[in-house]
JSON list of C-alpha atoms and ligand atoms in Angstrom, two decimals:
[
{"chain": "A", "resi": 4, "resn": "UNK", "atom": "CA", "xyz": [39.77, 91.11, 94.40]},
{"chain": "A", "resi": 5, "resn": "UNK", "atom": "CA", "xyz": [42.09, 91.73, 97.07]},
{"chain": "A", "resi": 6, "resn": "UNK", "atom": "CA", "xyz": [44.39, 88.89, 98.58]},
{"chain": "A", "resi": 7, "resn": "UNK", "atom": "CA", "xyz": [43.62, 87.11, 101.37]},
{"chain": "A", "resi": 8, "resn": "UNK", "atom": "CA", "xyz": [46.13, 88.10, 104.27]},
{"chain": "A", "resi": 9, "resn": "UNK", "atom": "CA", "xyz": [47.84, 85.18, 105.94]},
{"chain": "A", "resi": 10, "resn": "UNK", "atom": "CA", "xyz": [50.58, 85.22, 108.70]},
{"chain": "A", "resi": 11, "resn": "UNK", "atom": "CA", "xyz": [53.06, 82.95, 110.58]},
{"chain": "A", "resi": 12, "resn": "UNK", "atom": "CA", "xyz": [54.70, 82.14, 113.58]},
{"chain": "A", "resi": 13, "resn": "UNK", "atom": "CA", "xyz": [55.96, 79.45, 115.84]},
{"chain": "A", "resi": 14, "resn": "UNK", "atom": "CA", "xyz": [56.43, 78.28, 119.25]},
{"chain": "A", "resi": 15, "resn": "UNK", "atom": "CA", "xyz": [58.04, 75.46, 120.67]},
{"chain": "A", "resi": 16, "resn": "UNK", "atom": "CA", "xyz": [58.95, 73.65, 118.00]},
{"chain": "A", "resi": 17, "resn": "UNK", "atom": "CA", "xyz": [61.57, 73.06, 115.29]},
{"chain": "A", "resi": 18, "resn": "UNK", "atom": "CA", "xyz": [61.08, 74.65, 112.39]},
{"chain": "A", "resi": 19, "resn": "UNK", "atom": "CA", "xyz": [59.99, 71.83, 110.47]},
{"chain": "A", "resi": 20, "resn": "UNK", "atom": "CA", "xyz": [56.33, 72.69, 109.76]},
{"chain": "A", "resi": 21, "resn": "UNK", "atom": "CA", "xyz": [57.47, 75.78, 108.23]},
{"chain": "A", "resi": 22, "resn": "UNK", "atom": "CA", "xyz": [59.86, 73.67, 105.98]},
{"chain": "A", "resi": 23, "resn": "UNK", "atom": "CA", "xyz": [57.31, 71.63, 105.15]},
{"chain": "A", "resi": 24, "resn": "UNK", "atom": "CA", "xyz": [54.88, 74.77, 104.42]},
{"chain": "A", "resi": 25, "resn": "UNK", "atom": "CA", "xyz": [58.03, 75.94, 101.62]},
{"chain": "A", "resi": 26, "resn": "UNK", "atom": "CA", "xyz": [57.69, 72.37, 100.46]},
{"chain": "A", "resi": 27, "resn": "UNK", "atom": "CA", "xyz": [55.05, 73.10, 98.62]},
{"chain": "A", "resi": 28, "resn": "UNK", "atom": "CA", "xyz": [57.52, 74.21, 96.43]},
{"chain": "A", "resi": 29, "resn": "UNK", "atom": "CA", "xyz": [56.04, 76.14, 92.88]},
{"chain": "A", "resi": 30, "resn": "UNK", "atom": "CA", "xyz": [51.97, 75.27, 93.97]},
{"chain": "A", "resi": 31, "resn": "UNK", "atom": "CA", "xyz": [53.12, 78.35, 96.19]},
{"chain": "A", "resi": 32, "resn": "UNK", "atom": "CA", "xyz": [52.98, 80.60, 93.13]},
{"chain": "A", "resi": 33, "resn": "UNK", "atom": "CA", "xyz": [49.32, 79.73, 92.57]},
{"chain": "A", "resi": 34, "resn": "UNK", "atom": "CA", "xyz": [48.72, 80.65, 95.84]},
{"chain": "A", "resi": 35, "resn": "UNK", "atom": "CA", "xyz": [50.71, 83.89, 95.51]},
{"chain": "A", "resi": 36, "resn": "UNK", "atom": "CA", "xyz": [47.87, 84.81, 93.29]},
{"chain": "A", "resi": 37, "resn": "UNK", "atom": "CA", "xyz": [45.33, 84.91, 96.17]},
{"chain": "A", "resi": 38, "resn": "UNK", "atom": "CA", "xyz": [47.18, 85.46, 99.32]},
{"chain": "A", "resi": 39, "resn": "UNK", "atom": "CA", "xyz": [49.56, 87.60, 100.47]},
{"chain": "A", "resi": 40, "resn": "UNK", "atom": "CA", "xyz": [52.07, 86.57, 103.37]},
{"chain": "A", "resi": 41, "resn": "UNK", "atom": "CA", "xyz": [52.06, 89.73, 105.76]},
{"chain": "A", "resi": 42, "resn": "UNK", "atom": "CA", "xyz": [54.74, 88.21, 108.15]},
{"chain": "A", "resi": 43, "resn": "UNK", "atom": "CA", "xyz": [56.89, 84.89, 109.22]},
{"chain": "A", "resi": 44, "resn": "UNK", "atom": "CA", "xyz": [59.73, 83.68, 110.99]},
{"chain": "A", "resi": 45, "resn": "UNK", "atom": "CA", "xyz": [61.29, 83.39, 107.79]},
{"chain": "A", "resi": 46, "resn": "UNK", "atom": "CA", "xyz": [60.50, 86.92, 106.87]},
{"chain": "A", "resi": 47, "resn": "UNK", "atom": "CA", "xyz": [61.79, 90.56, 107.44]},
{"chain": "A", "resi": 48, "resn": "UNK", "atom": "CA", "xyz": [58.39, 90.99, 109.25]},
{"chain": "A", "resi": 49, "resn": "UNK", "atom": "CA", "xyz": [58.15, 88.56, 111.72]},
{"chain": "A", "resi": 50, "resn": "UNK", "atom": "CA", "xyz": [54.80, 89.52, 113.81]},
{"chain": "A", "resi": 51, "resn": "UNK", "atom": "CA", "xyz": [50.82, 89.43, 112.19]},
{"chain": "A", "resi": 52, "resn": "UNK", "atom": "CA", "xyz": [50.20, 93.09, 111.24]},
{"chain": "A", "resi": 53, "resn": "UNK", "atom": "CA", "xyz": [47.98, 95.23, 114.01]},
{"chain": "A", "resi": 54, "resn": "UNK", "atom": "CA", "xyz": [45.65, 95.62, 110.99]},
{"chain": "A", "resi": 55, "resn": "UNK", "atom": "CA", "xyz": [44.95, 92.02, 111.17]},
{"chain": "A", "resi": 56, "resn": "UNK", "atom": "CA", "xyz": [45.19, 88.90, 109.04]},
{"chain": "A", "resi": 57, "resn": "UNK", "atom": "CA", "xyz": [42.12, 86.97, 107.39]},
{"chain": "A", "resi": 58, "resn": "UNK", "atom": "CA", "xyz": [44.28, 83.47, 108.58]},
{"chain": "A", "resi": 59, "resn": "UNK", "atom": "CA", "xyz": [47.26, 83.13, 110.81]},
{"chain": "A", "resi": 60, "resn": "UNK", "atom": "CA", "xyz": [49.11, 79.99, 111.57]},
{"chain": "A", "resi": 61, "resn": "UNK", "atom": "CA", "xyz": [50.98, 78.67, 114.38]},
{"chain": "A", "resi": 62, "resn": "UNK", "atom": "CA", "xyz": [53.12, 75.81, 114.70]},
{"chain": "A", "resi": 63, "resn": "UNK", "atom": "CA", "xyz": [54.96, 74.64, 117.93]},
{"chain": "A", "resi": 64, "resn": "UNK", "atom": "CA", "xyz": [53.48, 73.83, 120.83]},
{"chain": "A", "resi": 65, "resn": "UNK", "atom": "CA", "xyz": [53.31, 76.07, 124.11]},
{"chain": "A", "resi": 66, "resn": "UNK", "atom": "CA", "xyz": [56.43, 75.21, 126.26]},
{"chain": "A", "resi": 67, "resn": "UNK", "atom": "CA", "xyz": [56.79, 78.81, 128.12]},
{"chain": "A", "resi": 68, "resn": "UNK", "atom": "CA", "xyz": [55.16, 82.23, 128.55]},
{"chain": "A", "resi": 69, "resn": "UNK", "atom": "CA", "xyz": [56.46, 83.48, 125.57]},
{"chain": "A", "resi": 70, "resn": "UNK", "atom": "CA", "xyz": [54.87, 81.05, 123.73]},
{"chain": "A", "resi": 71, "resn": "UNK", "atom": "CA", "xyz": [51.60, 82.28, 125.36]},
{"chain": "A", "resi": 72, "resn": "UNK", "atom": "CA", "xyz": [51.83, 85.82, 124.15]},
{"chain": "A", "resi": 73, "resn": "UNK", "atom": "CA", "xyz": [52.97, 84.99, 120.35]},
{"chain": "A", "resi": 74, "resn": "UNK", "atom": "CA", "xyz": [49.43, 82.36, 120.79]},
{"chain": "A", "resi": 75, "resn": "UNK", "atom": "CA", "xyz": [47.46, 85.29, 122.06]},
{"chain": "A", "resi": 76, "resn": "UNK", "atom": "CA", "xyz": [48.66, 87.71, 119.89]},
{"chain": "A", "resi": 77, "resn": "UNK", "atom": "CA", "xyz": [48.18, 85.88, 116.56]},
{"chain": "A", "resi": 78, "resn": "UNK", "atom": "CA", "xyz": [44.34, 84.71, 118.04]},
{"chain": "A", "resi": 79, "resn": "UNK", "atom": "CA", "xyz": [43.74, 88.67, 118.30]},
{"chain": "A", "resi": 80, "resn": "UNK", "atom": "CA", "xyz": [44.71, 89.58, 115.27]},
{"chain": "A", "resi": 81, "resn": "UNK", "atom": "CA", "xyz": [43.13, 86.84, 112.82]},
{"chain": "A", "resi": 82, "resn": "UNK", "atom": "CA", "xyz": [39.58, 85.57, 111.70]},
{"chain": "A", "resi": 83, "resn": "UNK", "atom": "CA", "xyz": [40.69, 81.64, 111.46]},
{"chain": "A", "resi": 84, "resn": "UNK", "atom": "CA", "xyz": [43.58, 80.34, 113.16]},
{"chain": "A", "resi": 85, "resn": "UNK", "atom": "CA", "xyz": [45.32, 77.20, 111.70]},
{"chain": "A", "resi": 86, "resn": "UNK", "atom": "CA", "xyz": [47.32, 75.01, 114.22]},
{"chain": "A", "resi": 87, "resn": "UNK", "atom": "CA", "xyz": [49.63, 72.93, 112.17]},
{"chain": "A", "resi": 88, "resn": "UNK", "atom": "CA", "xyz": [51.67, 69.67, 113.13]},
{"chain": "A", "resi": 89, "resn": "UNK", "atom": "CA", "xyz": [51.99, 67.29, 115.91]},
{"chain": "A", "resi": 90, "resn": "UNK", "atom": "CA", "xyz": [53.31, 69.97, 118.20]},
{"chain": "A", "resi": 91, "resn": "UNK", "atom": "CA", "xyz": [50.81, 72.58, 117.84]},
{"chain": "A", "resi": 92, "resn": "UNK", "atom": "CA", "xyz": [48.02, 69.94, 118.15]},
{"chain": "A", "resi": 93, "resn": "UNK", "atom": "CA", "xyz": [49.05, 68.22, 121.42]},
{"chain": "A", "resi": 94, "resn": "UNK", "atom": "CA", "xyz": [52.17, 69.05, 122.01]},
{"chain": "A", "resi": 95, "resn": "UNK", "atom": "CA", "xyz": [54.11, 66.76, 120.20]},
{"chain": "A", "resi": 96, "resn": "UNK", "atom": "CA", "xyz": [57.55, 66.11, 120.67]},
{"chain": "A", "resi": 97, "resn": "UNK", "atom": "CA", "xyz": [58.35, 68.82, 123.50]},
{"chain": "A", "resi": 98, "resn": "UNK", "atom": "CA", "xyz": [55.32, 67.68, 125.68]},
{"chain": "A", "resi": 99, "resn": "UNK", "atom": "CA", "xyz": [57.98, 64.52, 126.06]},
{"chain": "A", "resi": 100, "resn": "UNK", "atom": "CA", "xyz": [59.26, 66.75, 128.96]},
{"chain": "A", "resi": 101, "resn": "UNK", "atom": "CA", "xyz": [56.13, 66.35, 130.66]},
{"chain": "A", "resi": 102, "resn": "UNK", "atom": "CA", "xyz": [56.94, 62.84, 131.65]},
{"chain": "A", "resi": 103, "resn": "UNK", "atom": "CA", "xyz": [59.72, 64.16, 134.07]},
{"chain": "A", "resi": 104, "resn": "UNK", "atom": "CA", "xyz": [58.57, 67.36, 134.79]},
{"chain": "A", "resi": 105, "resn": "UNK", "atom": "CA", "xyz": [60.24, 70.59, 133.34]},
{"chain": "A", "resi": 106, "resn": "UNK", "atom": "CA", "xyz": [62.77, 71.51, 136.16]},
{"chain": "A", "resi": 107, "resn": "UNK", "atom": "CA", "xyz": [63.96, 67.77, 136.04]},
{"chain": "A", "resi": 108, "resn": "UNK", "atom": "CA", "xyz": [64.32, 68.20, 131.85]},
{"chain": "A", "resi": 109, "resn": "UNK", "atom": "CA", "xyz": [66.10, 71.17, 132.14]},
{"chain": "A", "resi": 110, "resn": "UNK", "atom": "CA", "xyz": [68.77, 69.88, 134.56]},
{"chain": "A", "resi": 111, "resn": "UNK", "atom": "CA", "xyz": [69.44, 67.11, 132.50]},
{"chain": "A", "resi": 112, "resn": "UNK", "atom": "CA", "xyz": [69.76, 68.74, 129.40]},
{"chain": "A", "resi": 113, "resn": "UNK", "atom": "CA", "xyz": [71.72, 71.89, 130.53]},
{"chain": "A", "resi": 114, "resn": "UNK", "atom": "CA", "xyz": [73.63, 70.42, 133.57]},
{"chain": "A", "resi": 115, "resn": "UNK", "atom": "CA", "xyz": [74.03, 66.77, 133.56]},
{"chain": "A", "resi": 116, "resn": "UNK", "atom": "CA", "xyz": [74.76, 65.33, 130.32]},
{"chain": "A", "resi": 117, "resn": "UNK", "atom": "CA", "xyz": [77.91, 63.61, 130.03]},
{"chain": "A", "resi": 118, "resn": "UNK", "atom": "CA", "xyz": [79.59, 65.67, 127.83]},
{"chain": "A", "resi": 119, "resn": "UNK", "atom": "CA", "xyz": [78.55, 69.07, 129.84]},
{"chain": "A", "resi": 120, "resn": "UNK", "atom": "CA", "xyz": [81.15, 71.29, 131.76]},
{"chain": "A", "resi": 121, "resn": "UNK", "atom": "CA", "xyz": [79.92, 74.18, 133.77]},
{"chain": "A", "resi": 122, "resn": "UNK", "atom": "CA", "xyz": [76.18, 74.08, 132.39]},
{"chain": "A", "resi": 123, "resn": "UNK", "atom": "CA", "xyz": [74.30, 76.75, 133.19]},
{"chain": "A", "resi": 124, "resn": "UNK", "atom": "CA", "xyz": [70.21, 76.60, 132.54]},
{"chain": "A", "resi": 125, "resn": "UNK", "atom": "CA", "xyz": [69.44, 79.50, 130.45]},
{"chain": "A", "resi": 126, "resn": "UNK", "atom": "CA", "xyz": [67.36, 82.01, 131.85]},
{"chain": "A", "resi": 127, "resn": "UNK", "atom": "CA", "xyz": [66.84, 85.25, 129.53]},
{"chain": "A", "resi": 128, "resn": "UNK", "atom": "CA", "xyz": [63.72, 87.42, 129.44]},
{"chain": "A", "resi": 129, "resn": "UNK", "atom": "CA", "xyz": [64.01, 86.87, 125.53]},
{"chain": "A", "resi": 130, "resn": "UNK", "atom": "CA", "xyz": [62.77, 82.80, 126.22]},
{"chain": "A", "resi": 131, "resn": "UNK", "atom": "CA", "xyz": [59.84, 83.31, 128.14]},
{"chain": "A", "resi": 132, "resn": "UNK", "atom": "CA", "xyz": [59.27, 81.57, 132.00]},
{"chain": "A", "resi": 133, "resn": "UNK", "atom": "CA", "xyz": [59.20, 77.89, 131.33]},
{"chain": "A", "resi": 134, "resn": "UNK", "atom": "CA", "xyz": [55.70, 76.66, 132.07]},
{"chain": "A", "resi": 135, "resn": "UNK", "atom": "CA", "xyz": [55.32, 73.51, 134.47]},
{"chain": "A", "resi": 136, "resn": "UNK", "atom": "CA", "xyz": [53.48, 71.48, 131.80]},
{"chain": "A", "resi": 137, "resn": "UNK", "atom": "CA", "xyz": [53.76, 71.61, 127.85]},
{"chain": "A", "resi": 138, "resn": "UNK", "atom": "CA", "xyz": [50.41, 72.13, 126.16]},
{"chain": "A", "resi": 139, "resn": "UNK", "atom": "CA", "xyz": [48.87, 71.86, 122.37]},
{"chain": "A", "resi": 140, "resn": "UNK", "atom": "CA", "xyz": [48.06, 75.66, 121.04]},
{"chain": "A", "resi": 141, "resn": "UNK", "atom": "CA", "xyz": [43.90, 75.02, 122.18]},
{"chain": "A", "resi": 142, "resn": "UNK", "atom": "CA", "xyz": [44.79, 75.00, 125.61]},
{"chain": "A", "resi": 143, "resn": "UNK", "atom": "CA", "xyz": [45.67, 78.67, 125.51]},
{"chain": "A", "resi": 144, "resn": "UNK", "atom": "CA", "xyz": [43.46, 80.11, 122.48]},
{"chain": "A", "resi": 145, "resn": "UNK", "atom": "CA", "xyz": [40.49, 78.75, 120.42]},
{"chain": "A", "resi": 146, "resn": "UNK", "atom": "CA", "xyz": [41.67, 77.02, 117.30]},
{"chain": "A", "resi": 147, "resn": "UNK", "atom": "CA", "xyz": [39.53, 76.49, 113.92]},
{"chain": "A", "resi": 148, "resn": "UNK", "atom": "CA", "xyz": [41.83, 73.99, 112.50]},
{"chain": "A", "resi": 149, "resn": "UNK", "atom": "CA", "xyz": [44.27, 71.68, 113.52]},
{"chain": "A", "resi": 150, "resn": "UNK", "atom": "CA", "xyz": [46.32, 69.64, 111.01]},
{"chain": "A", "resi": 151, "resn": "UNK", "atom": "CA", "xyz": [48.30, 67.06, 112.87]},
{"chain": "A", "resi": 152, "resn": "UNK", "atom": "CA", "xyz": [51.99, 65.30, 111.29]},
{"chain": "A", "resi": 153, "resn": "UNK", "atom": "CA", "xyz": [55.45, 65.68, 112.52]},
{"chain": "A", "resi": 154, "resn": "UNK", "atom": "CA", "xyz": [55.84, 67.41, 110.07]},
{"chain": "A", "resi": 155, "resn": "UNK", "atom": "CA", "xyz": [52.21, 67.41, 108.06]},
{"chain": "A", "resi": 156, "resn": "UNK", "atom": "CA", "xyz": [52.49, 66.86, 105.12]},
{"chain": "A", "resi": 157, "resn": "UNK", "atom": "CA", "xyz": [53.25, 69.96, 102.03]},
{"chain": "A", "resi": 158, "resn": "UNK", "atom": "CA", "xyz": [50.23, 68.22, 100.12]},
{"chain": "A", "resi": 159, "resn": "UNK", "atom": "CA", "xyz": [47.90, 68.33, 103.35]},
{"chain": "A", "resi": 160, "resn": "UNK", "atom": "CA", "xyz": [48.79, 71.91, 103.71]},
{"chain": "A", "resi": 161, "resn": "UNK", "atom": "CA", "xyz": [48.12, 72.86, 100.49]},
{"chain": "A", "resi": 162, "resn": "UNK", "atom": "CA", "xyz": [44.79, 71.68, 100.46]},
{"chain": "A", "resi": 163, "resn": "UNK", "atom": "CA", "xyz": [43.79, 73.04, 103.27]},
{"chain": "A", "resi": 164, "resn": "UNK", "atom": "CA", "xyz": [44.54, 76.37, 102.51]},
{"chain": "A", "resi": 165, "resn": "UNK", "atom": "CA", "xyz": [43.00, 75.86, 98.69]},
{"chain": "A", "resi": 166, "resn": "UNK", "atom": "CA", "xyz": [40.03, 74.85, 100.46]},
{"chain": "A", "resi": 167, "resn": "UNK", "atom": "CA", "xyz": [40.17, 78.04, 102.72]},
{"chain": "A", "resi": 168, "resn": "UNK", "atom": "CA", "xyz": [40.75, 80.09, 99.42]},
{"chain": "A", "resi": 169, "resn": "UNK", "atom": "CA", "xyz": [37.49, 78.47, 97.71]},
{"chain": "A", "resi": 170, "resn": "UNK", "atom": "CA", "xyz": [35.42, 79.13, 100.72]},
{"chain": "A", "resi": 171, "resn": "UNK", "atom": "CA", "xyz": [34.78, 75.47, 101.60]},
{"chain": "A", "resi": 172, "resn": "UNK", "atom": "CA", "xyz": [34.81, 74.73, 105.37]},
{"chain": "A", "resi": 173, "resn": "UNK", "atom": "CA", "xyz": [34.87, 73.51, 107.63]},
{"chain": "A", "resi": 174, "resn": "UNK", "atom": "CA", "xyz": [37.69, 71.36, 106.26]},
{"chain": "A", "resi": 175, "resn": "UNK", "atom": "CA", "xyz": [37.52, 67.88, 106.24]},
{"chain": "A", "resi": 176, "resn": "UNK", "atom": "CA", "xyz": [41.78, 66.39, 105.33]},
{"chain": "A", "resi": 177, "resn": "UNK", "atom": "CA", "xyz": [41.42, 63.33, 102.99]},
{"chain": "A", "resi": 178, "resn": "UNK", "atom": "CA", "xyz": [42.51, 60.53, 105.04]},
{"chain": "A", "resi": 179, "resn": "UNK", "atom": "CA", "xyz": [45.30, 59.93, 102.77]},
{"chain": "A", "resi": 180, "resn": "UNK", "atom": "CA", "xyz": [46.60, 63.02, 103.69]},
{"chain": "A", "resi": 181, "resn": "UNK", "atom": "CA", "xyz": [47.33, 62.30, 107.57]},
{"chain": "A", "resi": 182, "resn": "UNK", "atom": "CA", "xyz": [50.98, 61.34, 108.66]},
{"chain": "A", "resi": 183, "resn": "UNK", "atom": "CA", "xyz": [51.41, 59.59, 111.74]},
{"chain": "A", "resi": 184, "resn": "UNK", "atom": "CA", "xyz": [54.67, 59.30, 112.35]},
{"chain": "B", "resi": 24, "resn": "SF4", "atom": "FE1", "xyz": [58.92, 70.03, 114.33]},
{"chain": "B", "resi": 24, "resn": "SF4", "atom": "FE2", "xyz": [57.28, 67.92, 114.16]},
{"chain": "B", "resi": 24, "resn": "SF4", "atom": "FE3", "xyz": [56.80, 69.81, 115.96]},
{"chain": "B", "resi": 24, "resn": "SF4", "atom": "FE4", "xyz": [56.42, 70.36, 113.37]},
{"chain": "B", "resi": 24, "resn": "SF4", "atom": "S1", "xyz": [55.29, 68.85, 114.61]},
{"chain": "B", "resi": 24, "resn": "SF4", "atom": "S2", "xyz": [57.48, 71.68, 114.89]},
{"chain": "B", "resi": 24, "resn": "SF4", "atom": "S3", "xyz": [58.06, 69.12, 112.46]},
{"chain": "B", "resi": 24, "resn": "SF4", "atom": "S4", "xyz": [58.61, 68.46, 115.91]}
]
């Protein structure tokens, strides 16, 4: 049978739903038996294959226009597309910004905090346009399945993509299995 073809990316976030997706430490293996990760941030290949992907996941939420095209490229090229933590769900921790408005965050942080000399707000082609409000992945592309945490948790991941695997959704997490903090 051949393996199910998953990929990853992220947006504006920190890195730690990924962590928490390598967390699931040797149940990996089992699921290196059925799926096969095309690409990652924490791989050589870093974008989902033209080809396509059977499930592609995205955490971070969408802080700029980059963000955007990395949502609506991953939504093009898979059948189901996972949003995972607090970030990708509502926006999470960088949707704090919206509260002051995203000109207003980014003079604080690169111009007037009190250890800053000479701050300059960064402004490369490479980081996307900053967008005026910061927005949960849904707002941009249609999502099948969110799984909420800051980060959620290895064990909630896991079981949602064994469920995936075995064919059973839509997916329902255990309560047990929620983090809200
Ligand atoms: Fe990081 Fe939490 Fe956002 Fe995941 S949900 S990217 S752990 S801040």
């Amino acid at each position: 049978m051949p393996k199910i073809r998953i990929a990853t990316d992220w947006l504006g976030g920190c890195a730690g739903c990924h962590m928490s997706l390598l967390d699931i430490d040797d149940r990996i293996l089992d699921l290196m038996e059925l799926v096969e990760f095309t690409s990652s941030p924490v791989t050589d290949l870093k974008h989902p294959p033209k080809e396509g992907v059977t499930v592609g996941i995205l955490e971070g939420a969408i802080c700029n226009s980059h963000n955007v095209e990395v949502a609506k490229q991953m939504r093009e090229r898979c059948q189901i597309l996972i949003a995972i933590g607090d970030c990708a769900t509502f926006g999470g921790v960088p949707a704090m910004r919206n509260l002051c408005g995203t000109q207003a965050a980014l003079k604080r942080a690169y111009l007037e905090t009190e250890s800053t000399t000479d701050g300059v707000i960064p402004d490369s082609p490479e980081l996307g346009v900053p967008l005026d409000e910061v927005v949960g992945v849904d707002k941009v592309v249609k999502v099948d399945l969110f799984i909420p945490g800051c980060p959620p948790s290895a064990d909630a991941l896991f079981y949602a993509l064994s469920e995936l695997l075995a064919g059973r959704t839509p997916i329902v997490l255990p309560p047990h299995l929620f983090k809200y903090d």
